[in-house]
Coordinates of C-alpha atoms in Angstrom, one line a residue:
M1 CA -3.2 -129.4 49.9
F2 CA -4.2 -125.9 50.7
D3 CA -4.6 -124.4 54.2
P4 CA -7.9 -122.8 55.2
D5 CA -6.7 -119.2 54.6
E6 CA -5.6 -120.1 51.0
L7 CA -8.9 -121.8 50.3
A8 CA -10.8 -118.8 51.6
Q9 CA -8.8 -116.6 49.3
I10 CA -9.4 -118.9 46.3
R11 CA -13.1 -118.8 47.0
E12 CA -13.0 -115.0 47.2
E13 CA -11.1 -114.7 44.0
K14 CA -13.5 -117.1 42.2
E15 CA -16.4 -114.9 43.3
T16 CA -14.7 -111.8 42.0
W17 CA -13.9 -113.5 38.7
E18 CA -17.5 -114.6 38.3
E19 CA -18.8 -111.1 39.2
E20 CA -16.4 -109.1 37.0
Q21 CA -15.8 -111.4 34.0
V22 CA -18.3 -114.2 33.8
S23 CA -21.6 -112.4 34.7
P24 CA -21.2 -109.7 32.0
T25 CA -20.3 -112.3 29.4
V26 CA -23.3 -114.5 30.3
E27 CA -25.6 -111.5 30.4
R28 CA -24.5 -110.5 26.9
F29 CA -24.1 -113.8 25.1
G30 CA -25.6 -116.5 27.4
E31 CA -24.4 -120.1 27.7
R32 CA -25.4 -123.2 25.7
E33 CA -27.4 -124.6 28.6
D34 CA -29.1 -123.2 31.7
E35 CA -27.6 -126.1 33.6
F36 CA -24.8 -128.5 32.7
T37 CA -25.0 -132.1 33.9
T38 CA -23.1 -135.3 33.4
D39 CA -24.1 -137.8 30.7
T40 CA -26.9 -139.4 32.8
G41 CA -27.9 -136.1 34.4
G42 CA -26.8 -137.3 37.8
Q43 CA -24.4 -134.6 38.7
T44 CA -24.4 -130.8 38.1
V45 CA -21.2 -129.7 36.3
E46 CA -19.9 -126.4 37.6
R47 CA -18.5 -123.8 35.3
L48 CA -15.0 -124.0 37.0
Y49 CA -13.4 -126.2 39.6
T50 CA -10.8 -125.1 42.0
P51 CA -8.9 -126.5 45.1
A52 CA -11.9 -125.4 47.1
D53 CA -14.0 -128.1 45.5
V54 CA -11.7 -130.8 46.9
A55 CA -10.8 -129.1 50.2
D56 CA -11.7 -132.3 52.2
L57 CA -9.6 -134.6 50.0
D58 CA -6.8 -136.4 51.9
F59 CA -4.1 -137.7 49.5
E60 CA -3.2 -140.8 51.5
E61 CA -6.7 -141.8 52.5
D62 CA -8.5 -140.9 49.3
I63 CA -6.1 -141.1 46.4
G64 CA -2.8 -142.7 47.4
F65 CA -0.6 -144.8 45.1
P66 CA -1.4 -147.6 42.6
A67 CA -1.5 -151.1 44.2
Q68 CA -2.0 -149.5 47.6
E69 CA -5.3 -148.9 49.5
P70 CA -7.7 -147.5 48.7
Y71 CA -6.7 -148.5 45.2
T72 CA -8.3 -145.3 43.7
R73 CA -5.4 -145.1 41.2
G74 CA -5.3 -148.7 40.2
V75 CA -4.7 -152.2 41.5
Y76 CA -1.3 -152.8 40.0
S77 CA 1.9 -150.9 40.7
T78 CA 2.9 -150.4 37.1
M79 CA -0.5 -150.7 35.4
Y80 CA -0.1 -150.4 31.6
R81 CA 3.6 -149.6 31.8
G82 CA 4.1 -153.2 32.8
R83 CA 1.4 -154.9 30.7
L84 CA -1.4 -153.5 28.6
W85 CA -5.0 -154.3 29.4
T86 CA -6.4 -157.5 27.8
M87 CA -8.0 -156.7 24.5
R88 CA -10.9 -159.1 24.8
Q89 CA -13.2 -158.8 21.8
Y90 CA -16.7 -160.3 22.4
A91 CA -17.5 -162.9 19.7
G92 CA -19.6 -165.9 19.0
F93 CA -22.3 -166.5 16.5
S94 CA -24.1 -169.2 14.6
T95 CA -22.3 -172.5 14.9
A96 CA -19.3 -173.7 16.8
E97 CA -17.3 -173.9 13.5
A98 CA -18.1 -170.3 12.6
T99 CA -17.1 -169.1 16.1
N100 CA -13.8 -171.0 16.0
E101 CA -13.0 -169.3 12.8
R102 CA -13.8 -165.9 14.3
F103 CA -11.8 -166.6 17.4
N104 CA -8.8 -167.6 15.3
Y105 CA -9.2 -164.4 13.2
L106 CA -9.2 -162.3 16.4
L107 CA -6.1 -164.0 17.8
D108 CA -4.3 -163.6 14.5
S109 CA -5.3 -159.9 14.5
G110 CA -3.6 -159.4 17.9
S111 CA -6.5 -159.9 20.4
S112 CA -5.0 -161.0 23.7
G113 CA -8.0 -162.7 25.1
L114 CA -11.3 -164.2 24.0
S115 CA -14.8 -163.3 25.0
M116 CA -17.5 -165.8 24.2
A117 CA -21.1 -164.8 23.4
F118 CA -23.8 -167.4 23.6
D119 CA -27.2 -167.5 21.8
L120 CA -30.4 -167.0 23.7
P121 CA -31.4 -170.6 24.0
T122 CA -28.0 -171.5 25.5
Q123 CA -28.4 -168.6 28.0
M124 CA -31.8 -169.9 29.0
G125 CA -30.7 -173.5 29.3
Y126 CA -32.4 -174.9 26.2
D127 CA -31.0 -177.1 23.5
S128 CA -31.2 -176.0 19.8
D129 CA -34.0 -178.5 19.1
A130 CA -36.2 -177.2 21.9
T131 CA -39.5 -175.6 20.9
M132 CA -38.5 -172.5 22.9
A133 CA -35.3 -172.2 20.8
Q134 CA -37.0 -172.0 17.4
G135 CA -35.8 -169.0 15.4
E136 CA -33.2 -168.0 18.0
V137 CA -30.4 -170.5 17.4
G138 CA -27.1 -168.9 16.8
K139 CA -28.6 -165.4 16.6
S140 CA -27.1 -163.5 19.6
G141 CA -24.1 -165.8 20.0
V142 CA -22.9 -169.3 19.5
A143 CA -25.2 -172.3 20.2
I144 CA -23.5 -174.6 22.7
D145 CA -25.6 -177.8 23.1
S146 CA -23.0 -180.1 24.3
L147 CA -19.3 -180.6 25.0
A148 CA -18.9 -181.4 21.3
D149 CA -19.7 -177.8 20.4
M150 CA -17.3 -176.5 23.0
E151 CA -14.5 -178.8 21.7
T152 CA -15.1 -177.4 18.2
V153 CA -15.1 -173.8 19.4
F154 CA -11.6 -174.3 20.9
D155 CA -10.2 -176.6 18.3
G156 CA -6.6 -175.6 17.8
I157 CA -6.7 -173.1 20.6
P158 CA -4.6 -174.3 23.6
L159 CA -6.5 -173.3 26.8
D160 CA -3.3 -172.8 28.7
E161 CA -2.3 -170.0 26.3
V162 CA -5.5 -167.9 26.3
S163 CA -7.8 -166.2 28.8
T164 CA -11.5 -166.7 28.0
S165 CA -14.4 -164.7 29.3
M166 CA -17.9 -166.3 29.0
T167 CA -21.0 -164.1 29.1
I168 CA -23.2 -166.7 30.7
N169 CA -25.3 -166.6 33.9
A170 CA -28.0 -169.0 34.8
P171 CA -26.3 -172.0 33.2
A172 CA -22.8 -170.7 34.0
S173 CA -21.9 -173.8 35.9
I174 CA -22.7 -176.0 32.8
L175 CA -20.6 -173.9 30.4
L176 CA -17.7 -173.6 32.9
A177 CA -17.9 -177.4 33.3
M178 CA -17.6 -177.8 29.5
Y179 CA -14.6 -175.4 29.4
I180 CA -12.9 -177.4 32.2
A181 CA -13.6 -180.6 30.3
V182 CA -12.1 -179.2 27.1
G183 CA -9.0 -178.3 29.1
D184 CA -8.9 -181.8 30.6
N185 CA -9.1 -183.3 27.1
Q186 CA -6.3 -181.0 26.0
G187 CA -4.1 -182.2 28.9
V188 CA -4.1 -178.7 30.5
D189 CA -3.7 -178.6 34.2
R190 CA -6.9 -177.1 35.7
E191 CA -4.7 -174.6 37.7
Q192 CA -3.5 -173.2 34.4
L193 CA -7.0 -172.3 33.1
R194 CA -7.6 -168.6 33.0
G195 CA -10.7 -166.6 32.3
T196 CA -14.0 -165.4 33.7
I197 CA -17.6 -166.5 33.8
Q198 CA -20.2 -163.8 34.3
N199 CA -22.3 -165.9 36.7
D200 CA -24.1 -162.8 38.0
I201 CA -27.7 -163.9 38.4
L202 CA -28.9 -160.9 40.5
K203 CA -28.5 -158.5 37.6
E204 CA -30.5 -160.9 35.5
Y205 CA -33.5 -160.4 37.7
V206 CA -32.9 -156.6 37.4
A207 CA -31.9 -156.0 33.8
R208 CA -31.5 -158.9 31.3
N209 CA -34.0 -161.5 32.4
T210 CA -32.1 -164.6 31.2
Y211 CA -32.7 -166.4 34.5
I212 CA -33.8 -170.0 35.1
F213 CA -34.0 -170.8 38.7
P214 CA -35.3 -168.9 41.7
P215 CA -32.8 -166.8 43.7
E216 CA -32.1 -169.2 46.5
P217 CA -30.9 -172.2 44.4
S218 CA -29.2 -169.8 42.0
M219 CA -27.2 -168.4 44.9
R220 CA -26.3 -171.9 46.0
I221 CA -25.0 -172.8 42.5
I222 CA -22.9 -169.6 42.6
T223 CA -21.3 -170.4 45.9
D224 CA -20.7 -173.9 44.8
I225 CA -18.7 -172.5 41.9
F226 CA -16.8 -170.2 44.3
E227 CA -15.8 -173.1 46.4
F228 CA -15.0 -175.5 43.6
C229 CA -12.8 -173.0 41.7
A230 CA -10.9 -171.8 44.8
E231 CA -9.7 -175.4 45.1
E232 CA -9.5 -176.7 41.5
V233 CA -9.3 -173.7 39.1
P234 CA -7.7 -170.9 41.1
K235 CA -6.9 -168.6 38.2
F236 CA -10.4 -168.5 36.9
N237 CA -12.6 -165.5 38.0
T238 CA -15.7 -167.1 39.3
I239 CA -18.0 -164.2 38.8
S240 CA -18.1 -161.0 36.8
I241 CA -20.4 -158.8 38.9
S242 CA -22.0 -156.8 36.2
G243 CA -23.0 -153.1 36.1
Y244 CA -22.9 -153.2 32.3
H245 CA -26.4 -154.4 31.8
I246 CA -27.8 -152.2 34.6
R247 CA -26.4 -149.2 32.7
E248 CA -27.8 -150.6 29.4
A249 CA -31.2 -150.8 31.0
G250 CA -31.0 -147.0 31.6
S251 CA -29.4 -146.4 35.0
T252 CA -27.3 -143.4 35.9
A253 CA -23.5 -143.9 36.5
A254 CA -24.1 -143.7 40.3
Q255 CA -26.9 -146.3 40.1
E256 CA -24.7 -148.6 38.0
L257 CA -21.9 -148.3 40.6
A258 CA -24.2 -148.7 43.7
F259 CA -26.3 -151.6 42.4
T260 CA -23.2 -153.5 41.1
L261 CA -21.4 -153.2 44.4
G262 CA -24.7 -154.0 46.1
D263 CA -24.8 -157.3 44.2
G264 CA -21.2 -157.9 45.1
I265 CA -22.1 -157.5 48.8
E266 CA -24.9 -160.0 48.4
Y267 CA -22.6 -162.6 46.8
V268 CA -20.0 -162.2 49.5
K269 CA -22.7 -162.6 52.2
A270 CA -24.0 -165.7 50.5
A271 CA -20.6 -167.3 50.3
L272 CA -19.9 -166.5 54.0
E273 CA -23.2 -168.1 55.0
A274 CA -22.2 -171.2 53.0
G275 CA -19.2 -171.5 55.3
L276 CA -16.5 -170.1 52.9
D277 CA -13.7 -167.9 54.2
V278 CA -13.7 -164.4 52.6
D279 CA -10.0 -164.5 51.7
D280 CA -10.4 -167.8 50.0
F281 CA -12.9 -166.7 47.3
A282 CA -12.9 -162.9 47.2
P283 CA -9.7 -162.6 45.2
Q284 CA -11.5 -164.4 42.4
L285 CA -14.4 -161.9 42.3
S286 CA -14.3 -159.6 39.3
F287 CA -16.5 -156.8 38.0
F288 CA -17.9 -155.7 34.6
F289 CA -18.7 -152.0 33.9
N290 CA -20.1 -150.0 31.0
A291 CA -18.2 -147.2 29.4
H292 CA -20.5 -144.4 28.2
N293 CA -19.8 -141.1 26.4
N294 CA -19.0 -138.7 29.2
I295 CA -15.2 -139.3 29.6
F296 CA -14.9 -137.5 32.9
E297 CA -17.9 -139.2 34.5
E298 CA -16.8 -142.6 33.5
V299 CA -13.2 -142.2 34.7
A300 CA -14.5 -140.9 38.0
K301 CA -16.9 -143.9 38.3
F302 CA -14.1 -146.4 37.8
R303 CA -11.9 -144.6 40.4
A304 CA -14.8 -144.4 42.9
A305 CA -15.6 -148.1 42.3
R306 CA -12.1 -149.2 43.4
R307 CA -12.2 -147.0 46.5
L308 CA -15.6 -148.0 47.6
W309 CA -15.0 -151.8 47.2
A310 CA -11.8 -151.7 49.2
R311 CA -13.6 -150.0 52.0
I312 CA -16.6 -152.3 51.8
M313 CA -14.4 -155.4 51.9
E314 CA -12.4 -154.1 54.9
E315 CA -15.2 -152.5 56.9
R316 CA -18.0 -155.0 56.3
F317 CA -16.2 -158.3 55.8
D318 CA -12.9 -157.8 57.6
A319 CA -10.9 -159.0 54.5
Q320 CA -7.2 -159.3 55.3
N321 CA -5.8 -160.4 51.9
P322 CA -5.1 -157.2 49.9
K323 CA -6.3 -159.1 46.8
S324 CA -9.7 -159.5 48.4
K325 CA -10.0 -155.7 48.5
Q326 CA -8.9 -155.0 44.9
L327 CA -11.7 -154.3 42.5
K328 CA -10.6 -155.7 39.1
F329 CA -12.9 -155.1 36.2
H330 CA -13.6 -155.6 32.5
T331 CA -15.2 -152.8 30.5
Q332 CA -17.3 -152.9 27.4
T333 CA -18.2 -149.8 25.4
G334 CA -21.9 -148.8 25.6
G335 CA -24.1 -150.8 23.3
S336 CA -27.1 -148.6 24.1
T337 CA -25.2 -145.6 22.8
L338 CA -24.7 -147.0 19.3
T339 CA -27.1 -145.8 16.7
A340 CA -28.5 -147.5 13.5
Q341 CA -28.4 -144.0 11.9
Q342 CA -25.0 -143.0 10.5
V343 CA -23.2 -146.1 11.8
E344 CA -19.8 -144.6 11.0
N345 CA -20.4 -142.2 14.0
N346 CA -20.3 -145.2 16.2
V347 CA -16.5 -145.6 15.6
V348 CA -16.0 -142.3 17.2
R349 CA -18.3 -143.0 20.1
V350 CA -16.5 -146.3 20.8
A351 CA -13.1 -144.7 20.6
Y352 CA -14.0 -142.1 23.3
Q353 CA -15.6 -144.7 25.5
A354 CA -12.5 -146.9 25.2
L355 CA -10.3 -143.9 26.2
A356 CA -12.4 -143.4 29.3
A357 CA -12.0 -147.1 30.2
V358 CA -8.2 -146.9 29.8
L359 CA -7.9 -143.6 31.7
G360 CA -10.0 -145.2 34.4
G361 CA -7.7 -148.2 34.8
T362 CA -9.6 -151.2 33.3
Q363 CA -8.1 -154.6 33.3
S364 CA -9.6 -155.7 30.0
L365 CA -11.7 -154.1 27.3
H366 CA -14.1 -155.0 24.6
T367 CA -14.8 -152.3 22.0
N368 CA -18.1 -152.6 20.1
G369 CA -18.4 -153.0 16.4
K370 CA -19.9 -150.0 14.6
D371 CA -22.8 -152.0 13.2
E372 CA -24.0 -153.7 16.4
A373 CA -27.1 -151.5 16.6
I374 CA -28.2 -153.3 13.4
S375 CA -26.8 -156.8 13.6
L376 CA -23.9 -159.0 14.8
P377 CA -20.7 -157.3 13.8
T378 CA -19.1 -158.1 10.5
E379 CA -15.4 -159.2 10.3
Q380 CA -14.4 -155.8 9.1
S381 CA -16.1 -153.9 11.9
V382 CA -14.6 -156.3 14.4
Q383 CA -11.2 -155.5 13.1
T384 CA -11.8 -151.8 13.3
A385 CA -13.0 -152.1 16.9
L386 CA -9.8 -154.1 17.8
R387 CA -7.6 -151.6 15.9
T388 CA -9.2 -148.8 18.0
Q389 CA -7.8 -150.4 21.1
Q390 CA -4.4 -151.0 19.5
I391 CA -4.1 -147.4 18.4
L392 CA -5.2 -146.3 21.9
A393 CA -2.5 -148.5 23.4
H394 CA 0.4 -147.7 21.1
E395 CA -0.2 -144.3 19.6
S396 CA -2.2 -142.1 22.0
G397 CA 0.1 -142.0 25.1
A398 CA -2.9 -142.8 27.4
A399 CA -1.1 -146.0 28.6
D400 CA 2.2 -144.4 29.4
T401 CA 1.4 -142.9 32.9
I402 CA -0.8 -144.2 35.7
D403 CA -4.1 -142.5 36.4
P404 CA -3.3 -139.4 34.4
L405 CA -6.4 -137.5 35.4
A406 CA -5.7 -137.7 39.1
G407 CA -5.3 -134.3 40.7
S408 CA -7.8 -132.7 38.3
Y409 CA -10.1 -130.6 40.6
Y410 CA -13.1 -131.7 38.4
V411 CA -12.3 -135.4 38.3
E412 CA -11.4 -135.6 42.0
S413 CA -14.6 -133.7 42.9
L414 CA -16.7 -135.9 40.5
T415 CA -15.1 -139.1 42.0
D416 CA -16.1 -138.0 45.5
T417 CA -19.6 -137.1 44.4
L418 CA -20.2 -140.4 42.6
E419 CA -18.8 -142.3 45.6
E420 CA -21.1 -140.4 48.0
E421 CA -24.2 -140.9 45.8
A422 CA -23.4 -144.6 45.3
M423 CA -22.9 -145.1 49.0
A424 CA -26.2 -143.4 49.8
L425 CA -28.0 -145.8 47.4
I426 CA -26.1 -148.8 49.0
E427 CA -27.3 -147.7 52.4
D428 CA -30.8 -147.4 51.1
V429 CA -30.6 -150.9 49.8
D430 CA -29.3 -152.1 53.2
E431 CA -32.4 -150.6 54.8
R432 CA -34.6 -152.6 52.4
G433 CA -32.9 -155.9 53.5
G434 CA -30.2 -156.1 50.9
M435 CA -30.1 -156.4 47.1
R436 CA -32.1 -159.7 47.0
E437 CA -35.0 -158.1 48.9
A438 CA -34.8 -154.8 46.9
I439 CA -34.8 -156.7 43.6
E440 CA -37.7 -159.0 44.6
D441 CA -39.7 -156.0 45.7
Q442 CA -39.0 -154.4 42.3
W443 CA -37.5 -151.3 43.9
V444 CA -34.2 -151.5 42.0
Q445 CA -36.0 -152.0 38.7
R446 CA -38.2 -149.0 39.4
Q447 CA -35.2 -146.7 40.1
I448 CA -33.7 -147.6 36.7
Q449 CA -37.0 -147.5 34.8
D450 CA -37.7 -143.9 36.0
V451 CA -34.3 -142.7 34.8
A452 CA -34.6 -144.5 31.5
F453 CA -38.0 -143.0 30.9
D454 CA -36.8 -139.5 31.6
R455 CA -33.8 -139.9 29.4
Q456 CA -35.9 -141.1 26.5
K457 CA -38.2 -138.1 26.9
E458 CA -35.2 -135.8 26.7
I459 CA -34.1 -137.4 23.5
E460 CA -37.5 -137.2 21.9
N461 CA -37.8 -133.5 23.0
E462 CA -34.3 -132.8 21.6
E463 CA -33.2 -131.7 25.1
R464 CA -30.4 -134.4 24.8
I465 CA -28.7 -134.4 21.4
I466 CA -27.8 -137.7 19.8
V467 CA -25.8 -136.9 16.7
G468 CA -27.5 -138.4 13.6
V469 CA -30.7 -139.3 15.5
N470 CA -32.4 -136.1 16.6
K471 CA -29.9 -133.6 15.1
Y472 CA -27.5 -133.5 12.2
R473 CA -29.7 -136.0 10.3
V474 CA -29.0 -137.0 6.7
D475 CA -30.6 -139.0 4.0
E476 CA -28.7 -142.3 4.1
D477 CA -27.9 -145.0 1.6
P478 CA -29.5 -148.4 1.9
Q479 CA -28.6 -150.5 5.0
P480 CA -24.9 -151.7 4.9
D481 CA -23.8 -155.3 4.7
V482 CA -24.6 -157.1 7.9
Q483 CA -23.6 -160.4 9.5
E484 CA -26.5 -162.9 9.1
V485 CA -27.4 -166.2 10.7
T486 CA -29.7 -168.3 8.4
E487 CA -32.3 -171.0 8.9
E488 CA -29.8 -173.4 7.3
D489 CA -27.4 -172.6 10.1
E490 CA -30.1 -173.6 12.6
R491 CA -30.9 -176.8 10.8
R492 CA -27.2 -177.8 10.7
Q493 CA -26.9 -177.1 14.5
I494 CA -29.9 -179.3 15.3
S495 CA -28.5 -182.0 13.0
R496 CA -25.2 -181.9 14.8
L497 CA -27.0 -182.2 18.2
T498 CA -28.9 -185.3 16.9
D499 CA -25.7 -186.9 15.8
V500 CA -24.1 -186.3 19.3
K501 CA -27.1 -187.9 21.0
A502 CA -26.9 -190.9 18.7
D503 CA -23.2 -191.5 19.3
R504 CA -23.1 -191.1 23.1
D505 CA -23.4 -193.7 25.8
E506 CA -27.1 -193.2 27.0
E507 CA -26.6 -195.3 30.1
A508 CA -23.7 -193.1 31.2
V509 CA -25.8 -190.0 30.5
E510 CA -28.7 -191.3 32.6
A511 CA -26.4 -192.3 35.4
A512 CA -24.7 -188.9 35.5
L513 CA -28.0 -187.0 35.5
S514 CA -29.4 -189.2 38.2
A515 CA -26.3 -188.5 40.4
L516 CA -26.7 -184.8 39.7
T517 CA -30.4 -185.0 40.8
E518 CA -29.4 -186.6 44.1
A519 CA -26.6 -184.0 44.7
A520 CA -29.1 -181.1 44.0
E521 CA -31.6 -182.6 46.4
G522 CA -28.9 -182.7 49.0
N523 CA -26.1 -180.3 50.0
E524 CA -23.1 -181.5 48.0
N525 CA -21.2 -179.2 45.7
L526 CA -22.8 -179.5 42.3
M527 CA -19.8 -178.8 40.1
P528 CA -18.1 -182.2 40.1
Y529 CA -21.5 -183.8 39.1
I530 CA -22.1 -181.3 36.3
I531 CA -18.6 -181.9 35.0
D532 CA -19.2 -185.7 35.0
A533 CA -22.5 -185.1 33.1
V534 CA -21.0 -182.9 30.3
K535 CA -18.1 -185.3 29.9
V536 CA -20.5 -188.0 28.8
Y537 CA -22.2 -185.5 26.5
A538 CA -25.2 -184.7 28.5
T539 CA -26.6 -181.5 26.8
T540 CA -27.0 -178.0 28.2
G541 CA -30.8 -178.5 28.1
E542 CA -30.6 -181.9 29.8
V543 CA -28.5 -180.7 32.7
S544 CA -30.6 -177.5 33.0
N545 CA -33.8 -179.6 33.0
T546 CA -32.4 -181.9 35.7
L547 CA -31.9 -178.9 37.9
R548 CA -35.2 -177.4 36.9
D549 CA -36.9 -180.5 38.2
V550 CA -35.3 -180.0 41.6
F551 CA -35.2 -176.2 41.9
G552 CA -38.1 -175.1 39.8
E553 CA -38.2 -172.0 37.6
Y554 CA -38.3 -168.3 38.6
R555 CA -41.6 -166.5 37.9
P556 CA -41.2 -162.8 38.5
G557 CA -44.0 -160.3 39.3
A558 CA -44.4 -157.2 37.2
A559 CA -42.6 -154.1 38.2
L560 CA -45.0 -151.7 40.0

């Protein structure tokens, strides 16, 4: 680092440069913008960064080495030189058979992990034959009504050879139970099951709204999963604390960072209140972030996230196990950045976003298909998305050295700024009683809504350029081929569910659901009872309704 005299000299030389060279040029030709900001407008971008902008940076305390606190540079000592990130393509649509076919296609194409998308009825705890499910079966993901569907999805896929991520929240316990049951049926030791369930209910109240139960019983279910998996399924990440959907709802990068870690704090507190030891469950916490278009802002966000979480876990929760302080995360490229206009442009957007995730040290990555602004991705667009990651891994050089943007005056300054802004928001949340209180008061939602509203106005006023949308428009050919889910697919899924119900042991189902009711009314861990229920082919809807009868349903107030 530089001593005070050297920094003073650098500042003086910069002032001279601006006066003698920059000012005349700007006066004569101007600049593209009066003020430059990051992608979400959160931070002003200076014309030039120098050592003076990182004068307070301490290498050991703030940057350090990979796999050493504060983990700014990564959580593993060799990062991608040892093993590449997991290329985990998000898939799942229509029926279990169709999803099994897509999973096998992805594995054959070189995907190193699976990521499972569920349809809206499954996410809300409804079976395909429910009135609420009509017209939505298989549309946004695969319909999973019972263990029979999960068995079909993973037919021919040994669960001890793949890592599976499941984007499921309110009924996460049910889908995890089905996955464990499939593993049991395959003869796989539960300790060998690897993957992640999203299981992040707080962000559902903020951004996605696929909740079922009120916050208190929802938090109980989550801590039950923490406890059960720590003992039975230790390689499974029990939660993916998700900033992705917060960003998709319109937040800034700093808000995504703050509210995600704020949710994480809330989950740790709930587990501790349930009597769990922080170092027993914290190593299984994982995170899920968005990758947007501004490469430098995104890289800085990921670096700041690791540093902040390490300090939070040590200072707030006295974590002793280094793994409890390591923020491990999955990244998905920004769905909200994709455009229905000129869909080929989305290939470029996704590639830049993927680069940002890799430069920022992600542990796994999903790259969006170019057509996802229109429909579920076709097989061809899925392959292009996966090839984007493979080219990035093997041809770009981005994976060959660790944290390659470290030391950049701009990136280090931006990392510090994002950390400071996120920490200020976390402290604001603390003053409001924590994330649960801030969410129930609609404060978090209002912060995001205000930013989203301002951003949309900028796009409409052409103050923010979206290529192909408000500038560089062209007359386009008819809509390209899209992946469709038909009414016949829905009828076949309902018929399959009817057959499952006809073939199962109804007395065993009733007994299992009755036992689950008693457990829910008491204080026992619910996971063993849910596993017992799904193993006798109790359906997603039946298990959810059993818990609805005990816990009730969440009814939010409107955001003010």
